CSV table of C-alpha atoms in Angstrom, one decimal:
chain,number,residue,atom,x,y,z
A,1,MET,CA,10.9,-24.2,-22.6
A,2,SER,CA,13.7,-21.6,-22.3
A,3,VAL,CA,13.4,-18.4,-20.3
A,4,ARG,CA,13.1,-16.3,-23.6
A,5,ASP,CA,10.3,-18.8,-25.1
A,6,TRP,CA,8.7,-18.6,-21.7
A,7,ARG,CA,8.7,-14.7,-21.7
A,8,GLU,CA,7.3,-14.7,-25.2
A,9,HIS,CA,4.6,-17.2,-24.3
A,10,SER,CA,3.6,-14.9,-21.2
A,11,ALA,CA,3.6,-11.9,-23.4
A,12,GLY,CA,0.4,-13.3,-24.8
A,13,TRP,CA,-1.4,-13.8,-21.7
A,14,GLN,CA,-4.7,-11.9,-21.3
A,15,THR,CA,-3.6,-10.7,-17.9
A,16,ASP,CA,-0.6,-10.6,-15.8
A,17,TYR,CA,-0.3,-14.1,-14.0
A,18,TRP,CA,3.1,-13.4,-12.9
A,19,LEU,CA,1.6,-10.4,-10.6
A,20,ILE,CA,-1.3,-12.8,-9.6
A,21,GLY,CA,1.0,-15.4,-8.6
A,22,ALA,CA,3.4,-12.9,-6.6
A,23,ILE,CA,0.0,-11.8,-4.8
A,24,ALA,CA,-1.1,-15.3,-4.1
A,25,VAL,CA,2.6,-16.4,-2.6
A,26,LEU,CA,2.2,-12.9,-0.4
A,27,MET,CA,-1.3,-13.6,0.7
A,28,THR,CA,-0.2,-17.4,1.6
A,29,LEU,CA,2.7,-16.2,3.7
A,30,GLY,CA,0.5,-13.6,5.4
A,31,LEU,CA,-2.1,-16.3,6.2
A,32,ALA,CA,0.5,-18.5,7.6
A,33,MET,CA,2.3,-15.7,9.6
A,34,VAL,CA,-1.2,-14.5,11.0
A,35,ALA,CA,-1.9,-18.0,12.1
A,36,SER,CA,1.5,-18.2,13.8
A,37,SER,CA,1.8,-15.1,15.3
A,38,SER,CA,-1.7,-14.6,16.8
A,39,ILE,CA,-2.0,-18.0,18.7
A,40,ALA,CA,-1.3,-16.7,22.0
A,41,ILE,CA,-3.2,-13.5,21.9
A,42,SER,CA,-6.2,-15.2,20.2
A,43,GLU,CA,-6.2,-18.0,23.2
A,44,LYS,CA,-5.9,-15.2,25.7
A,45,ARG,CA,-8.7,-13.0,24.4
A,46,PHE,CA,-11.2,-15.5,22.8
A,47,GLY,CA,-10.4,-18.7,24.2
A,48,ASP,CA,-9.9,-20.0,20.5
A,49,ASP,CA,-6.2,-19.9,19.0
A,50,THR,CA,-7.7,-19.4,15.3
A,51,HIS,CA,-9.8,-16.4,16.1
A,52,TYR,CA,-7.7,-14.3,14.2
A,53,PHE,CA,-6.4,-16.6,11.4
A,54,LEU,CA,-10.3,-17.2,10.6
A,55,ARG,CA,-11.2,-13.5,10.3
A,56,GLN,CA,-8.2,-12.9,8.2
A,57,LEU,CA,-8.9,-15.7,5.8
A,58,PHE,CA,-12.5,-14.2,5.6
A,59,SER,CA,-11.1,-10.7,4.8
A,60,MET,CA,-8.8,-12.4,2.2
A,61,GLY,CA,-12.1,-14.0,0.9
A,62,LEU,CA,-13.9,-10.8,0.6
A,63,GLY,CA,-10.6,-9.0,-0.7
A,64,SER,CA,-10.5,-11.7,-3.3
A,65,LEU,CA,-14.2,-10.8,-4.4
A,66,ALA,CA,-13.5,-7.0,-4.3
A,67,ALA,CA,-10.4,-7.5,-6.7
A,68,TYR,CA,-12.7,-9.4,-9.1
A,69,ILE,CA,-15.3,-6.7,-8.9
A,70,ALA,CA,-12.7,-4.1,-9.7
A,71,PHE,CA,-11.1,-6.3,-12.4
A,72,ARG,CA,-14.7,-6.5,-14.1
A,73,MET,CA,-15.4,-2.9,-14.0
A,74,PRO,CA,-13.9,-0.7,-17.3
A,75,LEU,CA,-11.6,1.8,-16.7
A,76,SER,CA,-14.1,4.2,-18.2
A,77,PHE,CA,-16.1,3.6,-15.0
A,78,TRP,CA,-13.7,4.6,-12.9
A,79,ARG,CA,-12.5,7.5,-14.9
A,80,LYS,CA,-16.1,8.9,-14.8
A,81,HIS,CA,-16.5,8.4,-11.3
A,82,ARG,CA,-13.3,9.4,-10.0
A,83,GLY,CA,-14.5,12.6,-8.7
A,84,GLN,CA,-17.4,11.0,-6.5
A,85,LEU,CA,-15.0,8.4,-5.1
A,86,PHE,CA,-12.8,11.1,-3.7
A,87,ILE,CA,-15.8,13.0,-2.2
A,88,LEU,CA,-17.2,9.7,-0.8
A,89,GLY,CA,-13.9,9.2,0.9
A,90,LEU,CA,-14.0,12.7,2.5
A,91,ILE,CA,-17.7,12.1,3.5
A,92,LEU,CA,-16.3,8.8,5.2
A,93,LEU,CA,-13.3,10.9,7.1
A,94,VAL,CA,-16.1,13.0,8.5
A,95,ALA,CA,-18.2,10.1,9.4
A,96,VAL,CA,-15.3,8.4,11.4
A,97,LEU,CA,-14.6,11.5,13.3
A,98,ILE,CA,-18.1,11.7,14.4
A,99,PHE,CA,-19.2,8.1,14.8
A,100,GLY,CA,-16.0,6.5,14.8
A,101,ARG,CA,-14.5,3.8,17.0
A,102,GLU,CA,-11.7,4.8,19.3
A,103,ILE,CA,-8.8,2.5,19.6
A,104,ASN,CA,-5.5,3.5,21.5
A,105,GLY,CA,-6.5,7.1,21.4
A,106,SER,CA,-7.2,7.2,17.5
A,107,LYS,CA,-10.6,7.3,15.8
A,108,ARG,CA,-9.7,5.7,12.6
A,109,TRP,CA,-12.4,3.0,12.4
A,110,LEU,CA,-15.9,2.8,11.6
A,111,PRO,CA,-17.9,-0.1,13.2
A,112,LEU,CA,-19.4,-1.9,10.4
A,113,ILE,CA,-21.3,-5.5,10.7
A,114,VAL,CA,-18.4,-7.6,9.5
A,115,MET,CA,-15.5,-5.6,10.4
A,116,ASN,CA,-13.9,-2.2,11.9
A,117,PHE,CA,-13.6,-0.4,8.4
A,118,GLN,CA,-10.6,2.0,8.4
A,119,VAL,CA,-11.4,4.9,6.3
A,120,SER,CA,-8.0,5.9,5.4
A,121,GLU,CA,-7.2,2.8,3.5
A,122,PHE,CA,-10.2,3.6,1.3
A,123,MET,CA,-8.8,7.0,0.9
A,124,LYS,CA,-5.7,5.5,-0.8
A,125,ILE,CA,-7.3,4.0,-3.6
A,126,ALA,CA,-9.7,7.0,-4.0
A,127,VAL,CA,-6.6,9.3,-4.2
A,128,VAL,CA,-4.9,7.0,-6.9
A,129,VAL,CA,-8.0,7.0,-9.0
A,130,PHE,CA,-8.6,10.7,-8.6
A,131,MET,CA,-5.0,11.6,-9.2
A,132,ALA,CA,-4.9,9.5,-12.3
A,133,GLY,CA,-8.0,10.9,-13.9
A,134,TYR,CA,-6.7,14.6,-13.1
A,135,LEU,CA,-3.2,14.2,-14.4
A,136,ASP,CA,-4.8,12.3,-17.7
A,137,ARG,CA,-7.0,15.5,-18.1
A,138,HIS,CA,-4.4,18.1,-17.4
A,139,ALA,CA,-0.9,16.5,-18.2
A,140,THR,CA,0.4,19.4,-20.3
A,141,ALA,CA,-0.7,22.0,-17.8
A,142,VAL,CA,1.0,20.1,-15.0
A,143,ARG,CA,4.3,19.8,-16.7
A,144,GLU,CA,4.2,23.7,-17.5
A,145,SER,CA,2.1,25.7,-14.8
A,146,PHE,CA,2.6,25.6,-11.1
A,147,GLU,CA,-1.2,26.6,-11.1
A,148,ALA,CA,-2.2,23.3,-12.2
A,149,VAL,CA,-0.4,21.7,-9.5
A,150,ILE,CA,-1.5,24.1,-6.7
A,151,ARG,CA,-5.2,23.5,-7.6
A,152,LEU,CA,-4.8,19.9,-5.9
A,153,ALA,CA,-4.1,22.0,-2.5
A,154,LEU,CA,-7.8,22.2,-1.8
A,155,PRO,CA,-9.2,18.9,-1.9
A,156,PHE,CA,-5.9,17.4,-0.5
A,157,GLY,CA,-5.5,20.0,2.1
A,158,VAL,CA,-9.1,19.1,3.3
A,159,MET,CA,-8.2,15.5,3.4
A,160,ALA,CA,-4.9,15.9,5.1
A,161,ILE,CA,-6.4,17.9,7.8
A,162,LEU,CA,-9.2,15.2,8.4
A,163,LEU,CA,-6.8,12.5,8.6
A,164,LEU,CA,-4.7,14.4,11.0
A,165,LEU,CA,-7.6,15.0,13.3
A,166,GLU,CA,-7.9,11.2,13.7
A,167,PRO,CA,-4.7,11.3,14.0
A,168,ASP,CA,-3.4,9.0,11.2
A,169,PHE,CA,0.1,10.4,10.3
A,170,GLY,CA,1.3,7.3,8.7
A,171,SER,CA,-1.5,7.3,6.2
A,172,THR,CA,-1.1,11.0,5.6
A,173,PHE,CA,2.5,10.5,4.7
A,174,VAL,CA,1.9,7.6,2.6
A,175,ILE,CA,-0.8,9.4,0.6
A,176,ALA,CA,1.4,12.5,0.1
A,177,VAL,CA,4.2,10.3,-1.3
A,178,ILE,CA,1.6,8.6,-3.8
A,179,ILE,CA,0.7,12.0,-4.9
A,180,THR,CA,4.1,13.2,-5.3
A,181,GLY,CA,5.3,10.3,-7.3
A,182,MET,CA,2.2,10.3,-9.6
A,183,LEU,CA,3.0,14.2,-10.2
A,184,LEU,CA,6.7,13.2,-11.0
A,185,ILE,CA,5.7,10.5,-13.2
A,186,ALA,CA,3.2,12.8,-15.1
A,187,GLY,CA,6.2,14.9,-15.8
A,188,ALA,CA,5.8,17.8,-13.0
A,189,PRO,CA,9.0,19.8,-12.6
A,190,TRP,CA,11.0,19.4,-9.3
A,191,ARG,CA,10.8,23.0,-8.6
A,192,PHE,CA,7.1,22.7,-7.9
A,193,PHE,CA,7.8,20.2,-4.9
A,194,ALA,CA,10.4,22.4,-3.5
A,195,MET,CA,7.5,25.2,-3.2
A,196,THR,CA,4.9,22.8,-1.9
A,197,VAL,CA,6.7,20.0,0.2
A,198,LEU,CA,9.0,22.3,2.1
A,199,PRO,CA,6.4,24.3,3.8
A,200,ILE,CA,4.3,21.3,4.7
A,201,GLY,CA,7.4,19.4,5.9
A,202,THR,CA,8.1,22.4,8.2
A,203,LEU,CA,4.6,22.4,9.4
A,204,LEU,CA,4.5,18.6,10.3
A,205,VAL,CA,8.2,19.4,12.2
A,206,MET,CA,6.5,22.2,14.2
A,207,MET,CA,3.4,19.8,15.0
A,208,VAL,CA,5.9,17.2,16.6
A,209,ILE,CA,8.1,19.6,18.5
A,210,THR,CA,5.2,21.4,20.0
A,211,SER,CA,3.6,18.0,21.0
A,212,PRO,CA,5.2,16.0,24.0
A,213,TYR,CA,3.4,13.0,22.9
A,214,ARG,CA,4.8,13.2,19.4
A,215,MET,CA,8.2,14.2,20.6
A,216,ALA,CA,8.3,11.1,23.0
A,217,ARG,CA,7.6,8.9,20.1
A,218,VAL,CA,10.6,10.3,18.0
A,219,THR,CA,12.9,10.1,21.0
A,220,ASN,CA,11.8,6.7,21.8
A,221,PHE,CA,12.4,5.4,18.4
A,222,LEU,CA,15.8,6.8,18.5
A,223,ASP,CA,16.9,5.1,21.6
A,224,PRO,CA,14.5,2.6,22.7
A,225,TRP,CA,16.7,1.1,25.1
A,226,SER,CA,16.7,3.9,27.5
A,227,ASP,CA,13.3,2.7,28.5
A,228,PRO,CA,13.2,-0.9,27.5
A,229,PHE,CA,10.3,-1.7,30.0
A,230,GLY,CA,8.4,1.4,29.3
A,231,HIS,CA,8.1,3.5,26.1
A,232,GLY,CA,10.6,1.7,24.4
A,233,TYR,CA,9.2,-1.8,25.1
A,234,GLN,CA,7.5,-2.7,22.0
A,235,LEU,CA,10.6,-1.7,19.8
A,236,THR,CA,13.0,-3.7,22.0
A,237,GLN,CA,11.1,-6.7,21.9
A,238,ALA,CA,10.6,-6.3,18.1
A,239,LEU,CA,14.3,-5.8,17.7
A,240,ILE,CA,14.9,-9.0,19.8
A,241,ALA,CA,12.6,-11.3,17.6
A,242,SER,CA,14.2,-10.0,14.5
A,243,GLY,CA,17.8,-10.5,15.9
A,244,ARG,CA,16.7,-14.4,17.1
A,245,GLY,CA,16.0,-15.3,13.6
A,246,GLU,CA,19.7,-14.9,12.5
A,247,TRP,CA,20.5,-16.3,9.2
A,248,PHE,CA,17.8,-19.2,8.7
A,249,GLY,CA,15.1,-18.3,11.3
A,250,VAL,CA,13.8,-20.7,14.2
A,251,GLY,CA,11.4,-22.3,12.2
A,252,ILE,CA,7.6,-21.3,11.4
A,253,GLY,CA,5.5,-21.5,14.5
A,254,GLU,CA,8.6,-21.6,16.6
A,255,SER,CA,8.5,-17.8,17.6
A,256,VAL,CA,8.8,-17.1,21.5
A,257,GLN,CA,8.4,-13.3,21.1
A,258,LYS,CA,4.7,-13.9,19.7
A,259,LEU,CA,3.9,-15.4,23.3
A,260,LEU,CA,2.8,-12.3,24.7
A,261,TYR,CA,6.0,-10.7,24.8
A,262,LEU,CA,5.6,-8.4,21.6
A,263,PRO,CA,2.6,-6.4,21.6
A,264,ASP,CA,0.7,-6.3,18.2
A,265,ALA,CA,2.4,-9.3,17.0
A,266,HIS,CA,0.0,-10.3,14.6
A,267,THR,CA,-0.8,-6.5,13.3
A,268,ASP,CA,1.7,-3.9,12.8
A,269,PHE,CA,4.9,-5.9,14.1
A,270,LEU,CA,4.0,-9.0,12.3
A,271,PHE,CA,7.3,-8.6,10.3
A,272,SER,CA,9.4,-9.0,13.6
A,273,ILE,CA,7.9,-12.4,13.9
A,274,TYR,CA,8.3,-13.5,10.5
A,275,ALA,CA,12.1,-12.3,10.7
A,276,GLU,CA,12.3,-14.4,14.0
A,277,GLU,CA,10.8,-17.6,12.3
A,278,PHE,CA,12.2,-17.2,8.9
A,279,GLY,CA,15.5,-15.5,9.3
A,280,LEU,CA,17.7,-12.9,7.3
A,281,LEU,CA,17.1,-15.1,4.0
A,282,GLY,CA,13.4,-14.9,4.5
A,283,VAL,CA,13.5,-11.3,5.0
A,284,ALA,CA,15.4,-11.0,1.9
A,285,PHE,CA,12.8,-13.3,-0.1
A,286,LEU,CA,9.9,-10.9,1.2
A,287,ILE,CA,11.7,-7.8,0.0
A,288,LEU,CA,12.4,-9.3,-3.2
A,289,LEU,CA,8.6,-10.4,-3.6
A,290,TYR,CA,7.5,-6.7,-2.9
A,291,LEU,CA,10.0,-5.4,-5.6
A,292,PHE,CA,8.8,-7.9,-7.9
A,293,ILE,CA,5.3,-6.6,-7.6
A,294,LEU,CA,6.5,-3.0,-7.9
A,295,HIS,CA,8.2,-4.1,-11.1
A,296,ARG,CA,5.0,-5.8,-12.5
A,297,CYS,CA,3.0,-3.0,-11.5
A,298,PHE,CA,5.4,-0.5,-13.2
A,299,ARG,CA,5.6,-2.6,-16.1
A,300,ILE,CA,1.9,-2.5,-16.7
A,301,GLY,CA,1.9,1.4,-16.1
A,302,GLY,CA,4.7,1.6,-18.8
A,303,LYS,CA,2.8,-0.5,-21.5
A,304,ALA,CA,-0.2,1.5,-20.8
A,305,PHE,CA,1.6,4.5,-21.4
A,306,ASP,CA,3.0,3.1,-24.7
A,307,LYS,CA,-0.3,2.7,-25.9
A,308,GLN,CA,-1.4,6.2,-24.7
A,309,GLU,CA,-3.5,4.6,-21.7
A,310,TYR,CA,-2.3,7.5,-19.5
A,311,PHE,CA,-5.2,7.2,-17.0
A,312,GLY,CA,-4.8,3.4,-16.5
A,313,GLY,CA,-0.8,3.7,-16.6
A,314,LEU,CA,-0.9,6.1,-13.8
A,315,ILE,CA,-3.2,4.0,-11.6
A,316,ALA,CA,-0.6,1.2,-11.9
A,317,TYR,CA,2.3,3.4,-10.9
A,318,GLY,CA,0.2,4.8,-8.2
A,319,VAL,CA,-0.6,1.4,-6.7
A,320,GLY,CA,2.9,0.1,-7.3
A,321,ILE,CA,4.2,3.0,-5.2
A,322,TRP,CA,1.7,2.4,-2.6
A,323,VAL,CA,2.3,-1.1,-1.9
A,324,VAL,CA,6.1,-0.9,-1.7
A,325,LEU,CA,6.3,2.5,0.2
A,326,GLN,CA,3.9,1.0,2.9
A,327,ALA,CA,5.9,-2.3,3.2
A,328,MET,CA,9.1,-0.3,3.3
A,329,ILE,CA,7.7,1.9,6.3
A,330,ASN,CA,6.3,-1.0,8.2
A,331,MET,CA,9.7,-3.1,7.9
A,332,GLY,CA,11.5,0.3,8.8
A,333,VAL,CA,9.2,0.7,12.0
A,334,ASN,CA,10.0,-3.0,13.0
A,335,LEU,CA,13.8,-2.6,12.8
A,336,GLY,CA,13.7,0.8,14.5
A,337,LEU,CA,14.6,2.9,11.5
A,338,PHE,CA,11.2,4.8,11.6
A,339,PRO,CA,9.1,5.9,14.5
A,340,THR,CA,5.8,3.8,15.0
A,341,LYS,CA,3.2,4.8,12.2
A,342,GLY,CA,0.5,2.2,12.7
A,343,LEU,CA,0.7,1.0,9.1
A,344,THR,CA,0.3,-2.6,7.9
A,345,LEU,CA,2.5,-5.0,6.1
A,346,PRO,CA,0.7,-5.2,2.9
A,347,LEU,CA,-1.2,-8.5,2.5
A,348,MET,CA,0.7,-10.0,5.6
A,349,SER,CA,-0.5,-8.1,8.5
A,350,TYR,CA,-3.8,-8.8,10.1
A,351,GLY,CA,-6.2,-6.2,9.3
A,352,GLY,CA,-9.3,-6.5,7.2
A,353,SER,CA,-9.6,-3.0,5.8
A,354,SER,CA,-6.1,-3.0,4.4
A,355,VAL,CA,-6.4,-6.5,2.7
A,356,LEU,CA,-9.7,-5.6,1.3
A,357,ILE,CA,-8.8,-2.3,-0.4
A,358,LEU,CA,-5.2,-3.3,-1.4
A,359,MET,CA,-6.7,-6.3,-3.2
A,360,ALA,CA,-9.3,-4.1,-4.9
A,361,ALA,CA,-6.6,-1.9,-5.9
A,362,LEU,CA,-4.5,-4.5,-7.4
A,363,GLY,CA,-7.6,-5.9,-9.1
A,364,LEU,CA,-7.9,-2.5,-10.7
A,365,VAL,CA,-4.2,-2.9,-12.0
A,366,LEU,CA,-4.9,-6.2,-13.6
A,367,ARG,CA,-7.7,-4.3,-15.4
A,368,VAL,CA,-5.5,-1.8,-16.8
A,369,ASP,CA,-3.0,-4.6,-17.9
A,370,TYR,CA,-6.2,-6.5,-19.5
A,371,GLU,CA,-7.6,-3.4,-21.3
A,372,THR,CA,-3.9,-2.2,-22.5
A,373,LYS,CA,-3.6,-5.8,-24.2
A,374,GLN,CA,-7.0,-5.6,-25.8
A,375,LYS,CA,-6.1,-2.1,-27.3
A,376,PRO,CA,-5.0,-2.7,-30.8
A,377,LEU,CA,-1.4,-1.4,-32.0
A,378,SER,CA,-3.2,0.2,-35.0
A,379,ALA,CA,-4.5,2.8,-32.6
A,380,LEU,CA,-1.0,4.3,-32.3
A,381,GLU,CA,1.1,5.9,-34.5
A,382,PRO,CA,3.2,3.8,-37.0
A,383,GLU,CA,6.4,4.1,-35.2
A,384,GLU,CA,4.9,3.8,-31.9
A,385,ALA,CA,3.6,0.4,-33.2
A,386,ARG,CA,6.8,-0.8,-34.7
A,387,GLU,CA,8.5,0.0,-31.1
A,388,ASN,CA,5.9,-1.9,-29.2
A,389,GLU,CA,6.3,-4.9,-31.6
A,390,ARG,CA,9.9,-4.9,-31.2
A,391,GLU,CA,9.4,-4.8,-27.3
A,392,ALA,CA,7.0,-7.6,-27.4
A,393,ALA,CA,9.4,-9.7,-29.5
A,394,ARG,CA,12.3,-8.9,-27.0
């Protein structure tokens, strides 16, 4: 079967199996890397070198169930309950400040029976759904009126304050970029962002300058080798791990840095262990895998737009931005390009909340694709229908 025949055949699938396949590959790589990178720390803390691997496997099982449930729910359900979902996220952000578990000076987790639940992860999917609904209803106003954009300041301002009180600067930044990206895709003019983003950026810079703790994190990230056994220890060990990988890596399971040299080797700094074991070629493959997921999400979003399903299309665009942005930031932190943010490598790093919510979000994207393909072309204008038929034939 030729490539063209294969593309024509895949166009008839009820859902995007290319995306499902890419997610499956990413999850398999993630499980292998959690198993490899957590052996030493699991043995030290629990006397069982498979502890974190088994918990990650459990989280992926829960995530698969969450993805299936999200896929089975029609978009009309998400559209109807988008406001309640966002309000629930705000309530959980308040709850985590009162009842949350503090780890390394941050209150980001609600202790549940099966896991510590990170509320900021739930907030990301809530924001994507809420924004999709808002932009679907007010698309014309957003393109023409600054007032339609500024109305978002109150709910998202409250959300940002609650996130910064935890504090969780990484998630706040990711959510801000998701919102900005979705607004731009919906057609909001660039000048609106100059009127909103610049003041917020100035405020964040002032918060860094006036806080010795935050300023130290920035300066340490800029020159970790000035204090390689103190504040710069984690980043220098991460850079050593990445450098050891060279072109082809030392081989899976053969990392040295995971043997208690690199802190958080199975969580935020799993990418460095991956680079050590798989090398530059493995890193290039991983980057291409994330870009392929972005491509499939954006393709689903574009197809939804073609059939005038703007709510679903915006969800697909928002989730695509979320996955790739978070992956880019995590890799940048591991390579010393960004200060430490506490963000996981999507579907790779150990972290139950991240895996659970991300898989639910990707299940929702697959629902968008399913409903888009079920929508008849006859519902479109004749010219649009003909254009979509030509595109499908290509």
